[in-house]
XYZ file of C-alpha atoms in Angstrom:
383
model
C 0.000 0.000 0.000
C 1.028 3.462 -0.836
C 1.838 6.162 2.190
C -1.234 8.612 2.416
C -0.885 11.982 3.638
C -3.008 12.680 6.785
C -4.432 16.012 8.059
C -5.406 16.473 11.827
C -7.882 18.903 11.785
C -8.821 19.787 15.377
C -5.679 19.686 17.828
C -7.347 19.057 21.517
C -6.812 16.288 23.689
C -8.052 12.971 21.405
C -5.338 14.812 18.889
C -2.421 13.691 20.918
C -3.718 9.987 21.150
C -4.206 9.689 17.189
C -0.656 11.100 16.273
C 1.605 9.414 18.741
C -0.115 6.080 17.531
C -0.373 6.484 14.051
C 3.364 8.094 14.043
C 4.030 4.914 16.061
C 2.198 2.008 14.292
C 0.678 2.787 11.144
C 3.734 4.031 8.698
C 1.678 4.335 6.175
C -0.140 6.968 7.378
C 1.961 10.323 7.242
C 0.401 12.864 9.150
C 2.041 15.698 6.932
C -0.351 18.655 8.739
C -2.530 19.527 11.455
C -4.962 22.606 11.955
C -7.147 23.978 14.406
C -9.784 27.161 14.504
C -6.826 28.737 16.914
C -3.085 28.456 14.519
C -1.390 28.633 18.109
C -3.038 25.451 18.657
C -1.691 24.294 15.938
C 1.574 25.330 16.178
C 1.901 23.763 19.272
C 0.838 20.570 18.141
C 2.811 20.518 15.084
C 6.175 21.115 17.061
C 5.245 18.398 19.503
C 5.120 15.841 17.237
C 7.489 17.367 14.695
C 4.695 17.233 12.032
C 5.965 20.013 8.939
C 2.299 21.790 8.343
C 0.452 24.026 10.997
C -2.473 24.791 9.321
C -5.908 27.065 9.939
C -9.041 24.995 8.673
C -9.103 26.590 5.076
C -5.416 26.237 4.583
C -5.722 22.002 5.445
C -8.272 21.861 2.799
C -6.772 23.300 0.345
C -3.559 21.596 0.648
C -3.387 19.211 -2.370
C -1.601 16.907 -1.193
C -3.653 15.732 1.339
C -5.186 12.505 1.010
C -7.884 11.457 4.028
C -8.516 14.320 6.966
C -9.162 13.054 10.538
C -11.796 15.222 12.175
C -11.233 15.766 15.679
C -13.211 19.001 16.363
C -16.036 18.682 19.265
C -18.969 16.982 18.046
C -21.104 20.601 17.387
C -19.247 21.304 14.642
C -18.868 17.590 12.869
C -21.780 17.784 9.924
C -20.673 21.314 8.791
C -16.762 20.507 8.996
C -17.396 16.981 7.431
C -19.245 18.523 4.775
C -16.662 20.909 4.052
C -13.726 17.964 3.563
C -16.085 16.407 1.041
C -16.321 19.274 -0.715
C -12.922 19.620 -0.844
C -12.478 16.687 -2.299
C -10.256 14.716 1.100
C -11.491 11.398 2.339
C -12.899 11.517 5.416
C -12.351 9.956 9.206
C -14.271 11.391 11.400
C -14.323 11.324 15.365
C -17.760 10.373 17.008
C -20.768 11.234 16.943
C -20.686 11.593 13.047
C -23.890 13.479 13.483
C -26.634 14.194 16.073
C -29.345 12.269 14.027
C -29.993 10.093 11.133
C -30.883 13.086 8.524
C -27.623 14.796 9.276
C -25.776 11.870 8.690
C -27.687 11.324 5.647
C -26.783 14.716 4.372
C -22.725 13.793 4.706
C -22.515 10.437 3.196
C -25.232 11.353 0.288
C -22.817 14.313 -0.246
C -19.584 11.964 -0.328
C -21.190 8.984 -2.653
C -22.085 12.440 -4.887
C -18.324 13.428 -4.941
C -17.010 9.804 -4.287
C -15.430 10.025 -1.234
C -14.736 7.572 1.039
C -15.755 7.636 4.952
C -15.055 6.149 8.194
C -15.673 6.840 11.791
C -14.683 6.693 14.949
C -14.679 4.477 17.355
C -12.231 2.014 15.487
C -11.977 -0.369 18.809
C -14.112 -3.177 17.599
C -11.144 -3.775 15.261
C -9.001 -3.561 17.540
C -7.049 -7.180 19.673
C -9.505 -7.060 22.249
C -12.990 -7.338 20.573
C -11.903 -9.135 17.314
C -10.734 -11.721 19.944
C -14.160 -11.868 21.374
C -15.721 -12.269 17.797
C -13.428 -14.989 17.073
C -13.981 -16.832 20.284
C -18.361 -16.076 19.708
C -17.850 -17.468 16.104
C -16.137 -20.451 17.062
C -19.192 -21.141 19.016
C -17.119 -21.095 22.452
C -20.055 -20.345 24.123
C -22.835 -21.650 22.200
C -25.550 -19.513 20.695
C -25.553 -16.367 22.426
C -28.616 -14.826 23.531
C -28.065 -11.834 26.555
C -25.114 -9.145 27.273
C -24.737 -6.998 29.754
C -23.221 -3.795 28.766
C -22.266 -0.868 31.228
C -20.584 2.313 30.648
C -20.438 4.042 34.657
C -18.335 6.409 35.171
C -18.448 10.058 36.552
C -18.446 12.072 33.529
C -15.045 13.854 32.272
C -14.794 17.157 34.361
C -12.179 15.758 36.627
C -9.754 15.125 33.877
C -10.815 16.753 30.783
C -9.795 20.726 30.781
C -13.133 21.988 28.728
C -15.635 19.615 30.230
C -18.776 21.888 28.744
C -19.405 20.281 25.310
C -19.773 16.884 26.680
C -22.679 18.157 28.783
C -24.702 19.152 25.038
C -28.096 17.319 23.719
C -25.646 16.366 21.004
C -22.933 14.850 23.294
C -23.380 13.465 26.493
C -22.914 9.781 27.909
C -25.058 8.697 24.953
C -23.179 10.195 21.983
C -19.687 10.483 23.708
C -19.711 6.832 24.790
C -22.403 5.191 23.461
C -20.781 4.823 20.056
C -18.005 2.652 21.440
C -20.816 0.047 23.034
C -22.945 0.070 19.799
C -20.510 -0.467 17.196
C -18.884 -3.263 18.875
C -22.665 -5.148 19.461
C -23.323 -5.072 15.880
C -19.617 -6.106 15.281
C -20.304 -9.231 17.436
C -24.021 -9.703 16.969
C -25.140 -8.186 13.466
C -27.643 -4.878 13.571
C -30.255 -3.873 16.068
C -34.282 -4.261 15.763
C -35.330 -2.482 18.679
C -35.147 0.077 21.094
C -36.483 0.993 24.662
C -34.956 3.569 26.993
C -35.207 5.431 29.795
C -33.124 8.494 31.122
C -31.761 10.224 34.113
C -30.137 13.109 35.633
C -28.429 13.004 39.324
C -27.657 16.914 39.417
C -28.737 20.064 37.708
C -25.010 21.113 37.638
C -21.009 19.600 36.892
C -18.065 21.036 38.907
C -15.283 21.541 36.953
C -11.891 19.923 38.837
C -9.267 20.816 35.699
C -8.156 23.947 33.263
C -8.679 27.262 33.752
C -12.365 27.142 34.941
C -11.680 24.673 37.699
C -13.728 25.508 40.568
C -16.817 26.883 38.692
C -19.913 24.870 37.764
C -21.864 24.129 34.312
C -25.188 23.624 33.632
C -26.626 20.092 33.089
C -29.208 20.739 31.000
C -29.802 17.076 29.059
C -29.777 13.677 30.807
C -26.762 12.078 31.956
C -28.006 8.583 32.648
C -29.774 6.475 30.223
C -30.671 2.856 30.785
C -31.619 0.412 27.335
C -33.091 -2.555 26.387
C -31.678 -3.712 22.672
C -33.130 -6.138 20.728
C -30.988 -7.622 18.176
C -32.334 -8.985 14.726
C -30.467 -12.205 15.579
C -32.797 -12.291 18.909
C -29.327 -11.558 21.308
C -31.214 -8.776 24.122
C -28.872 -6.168 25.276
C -29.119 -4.749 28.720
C -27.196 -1.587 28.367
C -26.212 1.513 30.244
C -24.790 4.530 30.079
C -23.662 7.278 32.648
C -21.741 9.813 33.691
C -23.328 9.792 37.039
C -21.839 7.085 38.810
C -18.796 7.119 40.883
C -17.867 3.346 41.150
C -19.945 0.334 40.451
C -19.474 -3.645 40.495
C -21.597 -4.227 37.509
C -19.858 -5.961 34.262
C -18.780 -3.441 31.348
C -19.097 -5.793 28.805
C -20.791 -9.379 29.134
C -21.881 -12.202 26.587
C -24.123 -14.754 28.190
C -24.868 -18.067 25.913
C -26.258 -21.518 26.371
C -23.222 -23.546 26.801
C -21.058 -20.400 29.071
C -20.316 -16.743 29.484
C -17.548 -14.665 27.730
C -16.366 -11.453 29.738
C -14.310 -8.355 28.353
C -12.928 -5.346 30.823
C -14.190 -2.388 28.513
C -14.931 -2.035 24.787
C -14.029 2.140 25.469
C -10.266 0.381 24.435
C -8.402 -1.546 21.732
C -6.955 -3.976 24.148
C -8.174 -6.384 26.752
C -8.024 -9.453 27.615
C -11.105 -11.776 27.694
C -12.131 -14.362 30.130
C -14.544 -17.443 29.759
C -16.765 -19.593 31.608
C -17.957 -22.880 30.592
C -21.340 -24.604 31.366
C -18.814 -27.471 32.180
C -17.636 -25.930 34.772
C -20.985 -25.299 36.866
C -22.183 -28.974 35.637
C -19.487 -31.087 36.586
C -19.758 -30.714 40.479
C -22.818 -33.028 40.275
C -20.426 -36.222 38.778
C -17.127 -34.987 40.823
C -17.615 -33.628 44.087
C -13.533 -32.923 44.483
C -12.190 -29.429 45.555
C -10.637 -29.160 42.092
C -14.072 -29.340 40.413
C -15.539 -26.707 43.306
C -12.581 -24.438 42.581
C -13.569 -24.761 38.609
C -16.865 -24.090 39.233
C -16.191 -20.330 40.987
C -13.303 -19.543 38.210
C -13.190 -17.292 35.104
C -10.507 -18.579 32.399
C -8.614 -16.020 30.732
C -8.329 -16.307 27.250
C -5.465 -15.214 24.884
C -5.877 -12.025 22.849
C -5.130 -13.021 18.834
C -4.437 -9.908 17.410
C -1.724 -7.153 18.138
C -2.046 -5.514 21.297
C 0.249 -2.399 20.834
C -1.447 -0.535 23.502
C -4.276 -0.469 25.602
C -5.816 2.585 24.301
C -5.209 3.191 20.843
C -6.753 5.050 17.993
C -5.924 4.941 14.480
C -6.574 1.256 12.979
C -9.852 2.989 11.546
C -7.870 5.458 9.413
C -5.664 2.729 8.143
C -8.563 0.605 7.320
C -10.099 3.626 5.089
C -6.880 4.103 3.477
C -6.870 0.408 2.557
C -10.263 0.729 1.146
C -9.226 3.577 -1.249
C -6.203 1.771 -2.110
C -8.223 -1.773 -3.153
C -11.998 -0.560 -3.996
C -13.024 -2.714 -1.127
C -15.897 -1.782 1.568
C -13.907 -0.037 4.622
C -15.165 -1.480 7.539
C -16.586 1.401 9.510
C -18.248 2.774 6.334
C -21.364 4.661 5.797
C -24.038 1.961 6.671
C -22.603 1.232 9.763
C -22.470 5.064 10.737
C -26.212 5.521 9.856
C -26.875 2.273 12.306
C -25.217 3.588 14.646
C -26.637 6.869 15.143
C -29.810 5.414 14.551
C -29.193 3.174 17.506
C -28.149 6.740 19.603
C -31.041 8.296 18.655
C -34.045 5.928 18.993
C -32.545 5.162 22.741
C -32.414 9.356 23.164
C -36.159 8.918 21.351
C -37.738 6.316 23.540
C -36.325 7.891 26.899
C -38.048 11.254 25.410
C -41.753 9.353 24.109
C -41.661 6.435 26.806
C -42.495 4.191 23.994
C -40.430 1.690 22.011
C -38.157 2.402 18.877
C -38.328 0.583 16.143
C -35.174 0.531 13.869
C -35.331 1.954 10.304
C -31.616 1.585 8.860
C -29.648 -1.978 9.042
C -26.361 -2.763 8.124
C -24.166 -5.853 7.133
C -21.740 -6.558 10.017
C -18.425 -5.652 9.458
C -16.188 -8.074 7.954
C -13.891 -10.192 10.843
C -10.113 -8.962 10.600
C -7.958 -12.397 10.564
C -6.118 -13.828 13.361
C -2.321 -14.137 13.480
C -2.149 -10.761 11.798
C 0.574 -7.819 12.143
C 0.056 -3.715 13.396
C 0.208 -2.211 10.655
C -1.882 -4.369 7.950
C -5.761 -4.464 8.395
């Protein structure tokens, strides 16, 4: 594959994650410029990670030798930006949400098919070790036909580490669209698309306290829900229990569990590209009733960790997404995080924002194939 040349255009925090990986891993992605609203920004950036082009927003798209852009400005400003690398003729990866609702996503891939562009989206982590592990494991049938999951994103929002807390508090952000995108496309990576949709929301306080930057010590307004709780069904018939906060401090539940009829398969947190995932086999529960022994007891209380068969260059990484789309310009082939897959998604986001709102059910419009499995055995820096 040919080296593309990669523009950053947004240089906050996520910025800092996508270069030193991609600058790390993925050689065939040179990021030749970055640019942000504020050139200081920018400049900053650029020096950091020795990158040759600092770059305002209209000088990035008019570079010409800039293959794919990475969009990494806060969600508010996604559609309009996104349209404006399509219509400046640059490939497109952007950060999530892609949009706040289906018809603004529609409006950005109908406008790339129009100029043939190519798009992806963030997150990338279902291609990442971790979760291709767990689809290899659920395709091998380790636990038999799956039927359940148990998904939980708790945490306590991002004001004590984050330095502008304020946009993740927005209708268009929030647990739902900040993290949500991370727990829905990795369920239709596993499982296949969603038929479905019931919902309810929350808010524990009217106000955030901001811990970092130079507001800490004042407070924002809460103004959207920052709790939603989900019931998914799957078109396969898998149910998905699944939620979502930035209101909890600490909790036992599992982030990320698979229930089927013949065991369970556990995974720490699909918010990363690595982690390691554990099984436990029906055997193990049965088997007490024909060997009462302390080794069988001690089998039937025990988790089995399970070996990750993909790279693992980090925990956290970002990147493997871009690479992917510049593989699918290169061969004509579908990139995995493509345009169906984005509509599903935010269609998922929405109808569980929708059903919270109504108190009735959703019932899913788009569908999507499931993204193609990456193969075992593989290395970094080839998808």
């Amino acid at each position: 594959m040919r080296t593309y040349q990669i523009g950053i255009l947004g240089c906050g925090v996520i910025s800092r994650t996508y270069l030193a990986d991609i600058q790390s891993f993925f050689k065939k992605l040179h990021i030749a410029a970055c640019a942000d609203v504020d050139l200081t920004l920018a400049r900053k950036l650029a020096e950091e990670f020795h990158i040759e082009k600092a770059y305002t927003t209209e000088e990035l798209l008019q570079d010409a030798e800039i293959n794919i852009i990475i969009n990494l400005t806060p969600p508010q400003f996604h559609v309009e930006l996104n349209k404006q690398i399509i219509r400046a003729g640059k490939h497109l990866f952007s950060e999530k949400p892609f949009a706040p609702n289906v018809d603004a996503a529609k409006e950005v891939l109908q406008l790339a098919e129009e100029k043939k562009i190519l798009v992806g989206c963030a997150p990338d982590t279902f291609l990442s070790s971790g979760l291709q592990s767990v689809r290899y494991y659920l395709d091998c049938g380790l636990i038999g036909k799956p039927f359940f999951v148990s998904a939980n994103m708790t945490t306590f929002g991002v004001e004590t580490w984050h330095p502008n807390p304020a946009p993740f508090y927005r209708e268009d952000s929030g647990p739902l669209f900040d993290m949500g995108p991370y727990y829905a496309s990795a369920l239709v990576s596993l499982f296949g698309p969603v038929e479905s949709v019931g919902a309810f929301s929350a808010k524990a306080n009217e106000t955030r306290h901001i811990f970092m930057g130079k507001n800490a010590g004042n407070d924002i307004p809460a103004d959207h829900p920052t709790h939603y709780t989900a019931i998914l069904r799957l078109q396969t018939g898998v149910v998905v229990s699944l939620n979502i906060s930035f209101d909890i401090y600490q909790s036992n539940l599992p982030m990320f569990e698979i229930y089927g009829d013949g065991g369970t398969l556990s995974y720490p947190d699909p918010n990363f590209g690595g982690g390691t995932p554990k099984v436990y086999r029906k055997e193990q529960y049965t088997d007490t009733v024909f060997r009462q022994s302390e080794e069988a007891a001690a089998r039937k209380e025990k988790f089995y960790e399970l070996p990750e068969l993909f790279p693992r260059v980090k925990d956290y990484s970002r990147g493997i997404g871009v690479l992917d789309l510049a593989h699918a310009i290169e061969t004509g082939e579908k990139n995995r995080a493509d345009g169906e897959l984005i509509l599903h998604v935010t269609e998922i986001l929405q109808g569980i924002r929708e059903s919270a709102d109504t108190g009735t059910f959703y019932q899913m419009k788009t569908t999507c194939e499931r993204p193609s499995a990456l193969n075992p055995g593989g290395y970094v820096d080839r998808i």
